[in-house]
mmCIF file of C-alpha atoms in Angstrom:
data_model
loop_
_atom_site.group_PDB
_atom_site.id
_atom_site.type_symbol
_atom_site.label_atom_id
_atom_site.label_comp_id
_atom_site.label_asym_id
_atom_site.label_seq_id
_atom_site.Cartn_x
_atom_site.Cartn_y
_atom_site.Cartn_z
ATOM 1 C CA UNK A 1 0.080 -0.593 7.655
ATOM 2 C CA UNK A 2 -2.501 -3.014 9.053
ATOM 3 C CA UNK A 3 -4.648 -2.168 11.664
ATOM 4 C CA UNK A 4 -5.290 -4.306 14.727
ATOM 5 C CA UNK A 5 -8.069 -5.685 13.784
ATOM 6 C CA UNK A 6 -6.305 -6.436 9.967
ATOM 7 C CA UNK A 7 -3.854 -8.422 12.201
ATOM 8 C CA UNK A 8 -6.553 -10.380 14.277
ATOM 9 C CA UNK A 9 -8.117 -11.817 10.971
ATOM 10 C CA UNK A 10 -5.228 -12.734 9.472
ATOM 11 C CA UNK A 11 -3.474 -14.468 12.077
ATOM 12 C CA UNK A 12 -6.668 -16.070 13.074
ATOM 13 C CA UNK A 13 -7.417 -17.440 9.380
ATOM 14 C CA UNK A 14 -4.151 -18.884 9.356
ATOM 15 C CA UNK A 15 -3.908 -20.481 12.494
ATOM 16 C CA UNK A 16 -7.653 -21.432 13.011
ATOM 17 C CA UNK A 17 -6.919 -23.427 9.506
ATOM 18 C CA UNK A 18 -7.895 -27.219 10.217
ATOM 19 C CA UNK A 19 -9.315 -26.270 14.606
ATOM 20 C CA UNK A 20 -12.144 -28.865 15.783
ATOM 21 C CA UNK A 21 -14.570 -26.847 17.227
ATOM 22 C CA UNK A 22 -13.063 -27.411 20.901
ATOM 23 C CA UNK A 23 -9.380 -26.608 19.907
ATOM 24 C CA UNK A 24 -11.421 -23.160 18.433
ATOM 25 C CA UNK A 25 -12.873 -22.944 21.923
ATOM 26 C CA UNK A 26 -9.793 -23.159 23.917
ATOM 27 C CA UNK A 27 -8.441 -20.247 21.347
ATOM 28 C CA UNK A 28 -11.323 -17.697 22.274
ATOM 29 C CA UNK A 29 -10.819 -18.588 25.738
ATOM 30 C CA UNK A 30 -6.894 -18.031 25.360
ATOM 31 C CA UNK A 31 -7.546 -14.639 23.853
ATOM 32 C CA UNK A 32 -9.748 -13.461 26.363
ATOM 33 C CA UNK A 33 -7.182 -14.487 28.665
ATOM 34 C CA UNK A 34 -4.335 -12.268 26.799
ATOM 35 C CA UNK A 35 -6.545 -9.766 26.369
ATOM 36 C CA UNK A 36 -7.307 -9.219 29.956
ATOM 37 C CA UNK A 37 -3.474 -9.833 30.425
ATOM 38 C CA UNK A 38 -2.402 -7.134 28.458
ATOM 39 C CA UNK A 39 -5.539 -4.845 29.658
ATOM 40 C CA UNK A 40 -4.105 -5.604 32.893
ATOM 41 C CA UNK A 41 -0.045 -4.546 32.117
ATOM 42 C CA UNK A 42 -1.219 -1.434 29.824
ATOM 43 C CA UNK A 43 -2.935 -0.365 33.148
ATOM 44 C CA UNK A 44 0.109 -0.621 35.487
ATOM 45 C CA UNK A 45 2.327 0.106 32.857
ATOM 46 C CA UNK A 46 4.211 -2.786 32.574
ATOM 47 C CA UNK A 47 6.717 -4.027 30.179
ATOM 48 C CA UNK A 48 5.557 -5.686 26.819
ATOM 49 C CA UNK A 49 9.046 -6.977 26.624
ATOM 50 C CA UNK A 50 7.462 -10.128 24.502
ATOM 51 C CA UNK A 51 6.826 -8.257 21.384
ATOM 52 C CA UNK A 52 8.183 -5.566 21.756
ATOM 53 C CA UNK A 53 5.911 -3.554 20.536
ATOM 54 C CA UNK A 54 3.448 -0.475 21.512
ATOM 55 C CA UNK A 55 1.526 -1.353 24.862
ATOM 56 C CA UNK A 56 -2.200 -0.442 22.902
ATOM 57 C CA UNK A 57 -1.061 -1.724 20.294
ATOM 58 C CA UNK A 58 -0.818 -5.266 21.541
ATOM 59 C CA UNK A 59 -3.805 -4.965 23.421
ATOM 60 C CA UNK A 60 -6.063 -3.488 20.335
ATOM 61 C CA UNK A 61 -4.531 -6.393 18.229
ATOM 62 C CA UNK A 62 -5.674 -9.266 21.310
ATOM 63 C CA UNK A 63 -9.204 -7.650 21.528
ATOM 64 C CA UNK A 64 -9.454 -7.826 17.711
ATOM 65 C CA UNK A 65 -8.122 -11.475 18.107
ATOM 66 C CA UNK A 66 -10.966 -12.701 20.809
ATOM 67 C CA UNK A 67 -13.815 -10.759 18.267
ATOM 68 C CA UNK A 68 -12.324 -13.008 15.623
ATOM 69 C CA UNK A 69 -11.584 -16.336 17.495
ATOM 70 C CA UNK A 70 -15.542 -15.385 18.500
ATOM 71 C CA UNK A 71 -16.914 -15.183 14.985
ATOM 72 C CA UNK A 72 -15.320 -18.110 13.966
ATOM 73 C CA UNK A 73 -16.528 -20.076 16.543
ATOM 74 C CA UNK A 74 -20.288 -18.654 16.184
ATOM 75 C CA UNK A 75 -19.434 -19.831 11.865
ATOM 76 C CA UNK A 76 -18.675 -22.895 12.734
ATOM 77 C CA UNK A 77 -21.010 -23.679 15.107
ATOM 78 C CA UNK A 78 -24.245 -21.967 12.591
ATOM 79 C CA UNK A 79 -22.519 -23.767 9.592
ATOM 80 C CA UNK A 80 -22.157 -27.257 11.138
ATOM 81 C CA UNK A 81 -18.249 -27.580 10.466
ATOM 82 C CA UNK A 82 -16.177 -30.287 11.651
ATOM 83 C CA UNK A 83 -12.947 -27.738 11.355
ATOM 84 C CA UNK A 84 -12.450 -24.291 10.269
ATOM 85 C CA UNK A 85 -11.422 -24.433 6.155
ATOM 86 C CA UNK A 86 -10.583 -20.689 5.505
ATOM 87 C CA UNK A 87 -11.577 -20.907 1.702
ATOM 88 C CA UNK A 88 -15.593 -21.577 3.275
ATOM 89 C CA UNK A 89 -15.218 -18.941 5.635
ATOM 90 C CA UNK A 90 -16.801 -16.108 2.718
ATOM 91 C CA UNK A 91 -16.662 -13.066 5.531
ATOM 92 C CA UNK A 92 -12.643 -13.758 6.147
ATOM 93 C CA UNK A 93 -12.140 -14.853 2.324
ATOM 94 C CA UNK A 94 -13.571 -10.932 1.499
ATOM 95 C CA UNK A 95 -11.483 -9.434 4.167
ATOM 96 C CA UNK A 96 -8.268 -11.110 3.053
ATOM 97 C CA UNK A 97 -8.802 -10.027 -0.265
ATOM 98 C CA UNK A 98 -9.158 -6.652 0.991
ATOM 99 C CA UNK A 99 -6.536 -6.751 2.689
ATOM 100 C CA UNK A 100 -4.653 -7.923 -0.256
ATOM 101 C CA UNK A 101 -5.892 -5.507 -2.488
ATOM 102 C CA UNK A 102 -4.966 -2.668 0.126
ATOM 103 C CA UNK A 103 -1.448 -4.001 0.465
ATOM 104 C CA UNK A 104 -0.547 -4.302 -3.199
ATOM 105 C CA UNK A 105 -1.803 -0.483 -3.908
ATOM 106 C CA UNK A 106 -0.216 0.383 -0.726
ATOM 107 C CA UNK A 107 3.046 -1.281 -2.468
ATOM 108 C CA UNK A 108 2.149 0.503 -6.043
ATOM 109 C CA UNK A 109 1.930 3.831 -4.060
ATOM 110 C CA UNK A 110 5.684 3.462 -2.574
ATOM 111 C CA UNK A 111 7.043 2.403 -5.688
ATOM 112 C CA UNK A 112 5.599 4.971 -7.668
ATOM 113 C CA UNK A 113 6.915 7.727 -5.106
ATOM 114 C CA UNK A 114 10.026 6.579 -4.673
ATOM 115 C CA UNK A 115 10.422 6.477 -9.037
ATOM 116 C CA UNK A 116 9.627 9.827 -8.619
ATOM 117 C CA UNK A 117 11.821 11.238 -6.119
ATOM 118 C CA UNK A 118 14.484 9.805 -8.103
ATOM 119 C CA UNK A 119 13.137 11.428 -10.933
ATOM 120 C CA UNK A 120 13.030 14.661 -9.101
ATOM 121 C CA UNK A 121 16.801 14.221 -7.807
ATOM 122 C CA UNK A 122 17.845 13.825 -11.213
ATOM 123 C CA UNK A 123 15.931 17.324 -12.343
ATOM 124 C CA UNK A 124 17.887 20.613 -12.361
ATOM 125 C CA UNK A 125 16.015 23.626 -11.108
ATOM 126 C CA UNK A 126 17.380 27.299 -12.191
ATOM 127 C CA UNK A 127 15.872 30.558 -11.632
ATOM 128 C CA UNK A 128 17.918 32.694 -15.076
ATOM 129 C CA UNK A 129 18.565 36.316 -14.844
ATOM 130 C CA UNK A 130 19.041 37.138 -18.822
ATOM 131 C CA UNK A 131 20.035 41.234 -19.572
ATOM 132 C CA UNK A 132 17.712 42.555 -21.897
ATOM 133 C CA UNK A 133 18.836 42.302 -25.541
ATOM 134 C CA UNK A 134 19.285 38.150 -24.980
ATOM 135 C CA UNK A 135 15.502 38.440 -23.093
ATOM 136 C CA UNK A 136 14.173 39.972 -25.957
ATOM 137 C CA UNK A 137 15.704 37.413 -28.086
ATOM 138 C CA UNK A 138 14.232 34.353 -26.024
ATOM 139 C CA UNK A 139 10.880 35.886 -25.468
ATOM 140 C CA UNK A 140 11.026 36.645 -29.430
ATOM 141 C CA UNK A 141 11.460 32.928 -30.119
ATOM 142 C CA UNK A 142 9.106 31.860 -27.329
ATOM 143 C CA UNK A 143 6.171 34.056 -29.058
ATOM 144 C CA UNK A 144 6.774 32.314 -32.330
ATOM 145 C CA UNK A 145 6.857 29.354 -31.304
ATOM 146 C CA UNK A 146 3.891 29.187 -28.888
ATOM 147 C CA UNK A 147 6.063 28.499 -26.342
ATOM 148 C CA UNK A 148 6.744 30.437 -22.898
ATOM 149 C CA UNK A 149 10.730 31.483 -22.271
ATOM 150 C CA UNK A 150 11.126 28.946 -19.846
ATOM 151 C CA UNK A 151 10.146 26.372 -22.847
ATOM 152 C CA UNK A 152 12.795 27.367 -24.922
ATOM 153 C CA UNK A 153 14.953 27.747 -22.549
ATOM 154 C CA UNK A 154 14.837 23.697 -21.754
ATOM 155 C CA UNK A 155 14.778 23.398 -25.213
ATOM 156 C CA UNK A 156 18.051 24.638 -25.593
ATOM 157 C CA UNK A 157 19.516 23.093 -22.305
ATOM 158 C CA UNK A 158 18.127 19.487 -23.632
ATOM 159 C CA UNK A 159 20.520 20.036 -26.934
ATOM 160 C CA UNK A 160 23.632 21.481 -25.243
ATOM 161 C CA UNK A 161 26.772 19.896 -27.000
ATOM 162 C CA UNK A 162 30.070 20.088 -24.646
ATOM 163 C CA UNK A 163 33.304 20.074 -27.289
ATOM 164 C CA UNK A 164 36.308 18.115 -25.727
ATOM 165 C CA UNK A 165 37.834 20.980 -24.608
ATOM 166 C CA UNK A 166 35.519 21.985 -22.773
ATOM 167 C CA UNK A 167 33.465 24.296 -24.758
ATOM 168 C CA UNK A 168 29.259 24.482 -24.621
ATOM 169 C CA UNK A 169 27.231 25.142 -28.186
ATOM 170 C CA UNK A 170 23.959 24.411 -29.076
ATOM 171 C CA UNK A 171 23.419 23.828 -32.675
ATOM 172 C CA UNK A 172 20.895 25.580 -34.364
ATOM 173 C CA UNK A 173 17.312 24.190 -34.264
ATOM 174 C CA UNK A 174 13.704 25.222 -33.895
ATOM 175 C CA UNK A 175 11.844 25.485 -31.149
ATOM 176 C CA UNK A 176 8.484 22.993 -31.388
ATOM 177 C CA UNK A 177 5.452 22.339 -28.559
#
């Protein structure tokens, strides 16, 4: 759901949290290191047995990580910090409210799709072949009403009463938009 560069902010925000300036240092030069690592094993195809995870993936996501560990450096340097306090950093506070925001309607969207294939397991689908004097009747009602056959049709399905022995009736009613 998050892209590399999604990954490299957050990971750096959280674990930059409290870095001197030289601890933030020996992170960009870290990153450049995995970066050229993983540049390196992507190349020869080698195995990314550590993570497993997707070869470009990894690499994408330590690229992302040196542009970060970069720009927090550069902010902390232009800014005059001591250490890195995520809540001053306004750039990565925006992003990780993005994020946020993305994630929770990313989380809205699932739930709402899985409530309604639920809803749609639970529906009954019927194609009706009625012989004329009983389409007449239906299409009758359905003109009076306002409604389309298919209407009434639900109509009476919703208000189908099944007797204890087993017999179906519908008792009588009037068919309403």
């Amino acid at each position: 759901m998050w892209s590399a560069q999604d990954v490299a902010q957050h990971q750096v925000r959280r674990q930059a949290n409290g870095l001197d300036m030289a601890a933030v240092a020996e992170k960009v030069a870290e990153a450049a290191a995995r970066e050229r690592k993983t540049a390196e094993q992507l190349r020869r195809g080698g195995s990314f047995s550590e993570f497993q995870t997707d070869p470009e993936r990894l690499a994408a996501i330590w690229a992302a990580k040196q542009v970060e560990w970069r720009r927090v450096r550069d902010l902390m340097s232009q800014a005059g910090w001591g250490v890195y306090e995520p809540e001053r950093d306004t750039e990565g506070s925006t992003w990780a409210r993005e994020r946020e925001e993305r994630c929770e309607g990313a989380l809205a969207a699932r739930v709402a799709f899985e409530s309604r294939r639920r809803e749609k397991a639970d529906e009954v689908r019927a194609e009706l072949w009625l012989s004329a004097a009983p389409s007449r009747l239906i299409r009758e009602v359905a003109d009076r009403a306002g409604l389309v056959p298919a209407q009434v049709l639900a109509q009476l399905a919703e208000r189908v009463v099944v007797g204890e022995d087993g017999t179906v009736s519908v008792p009588p009613f009037t068919p309403s938009r």
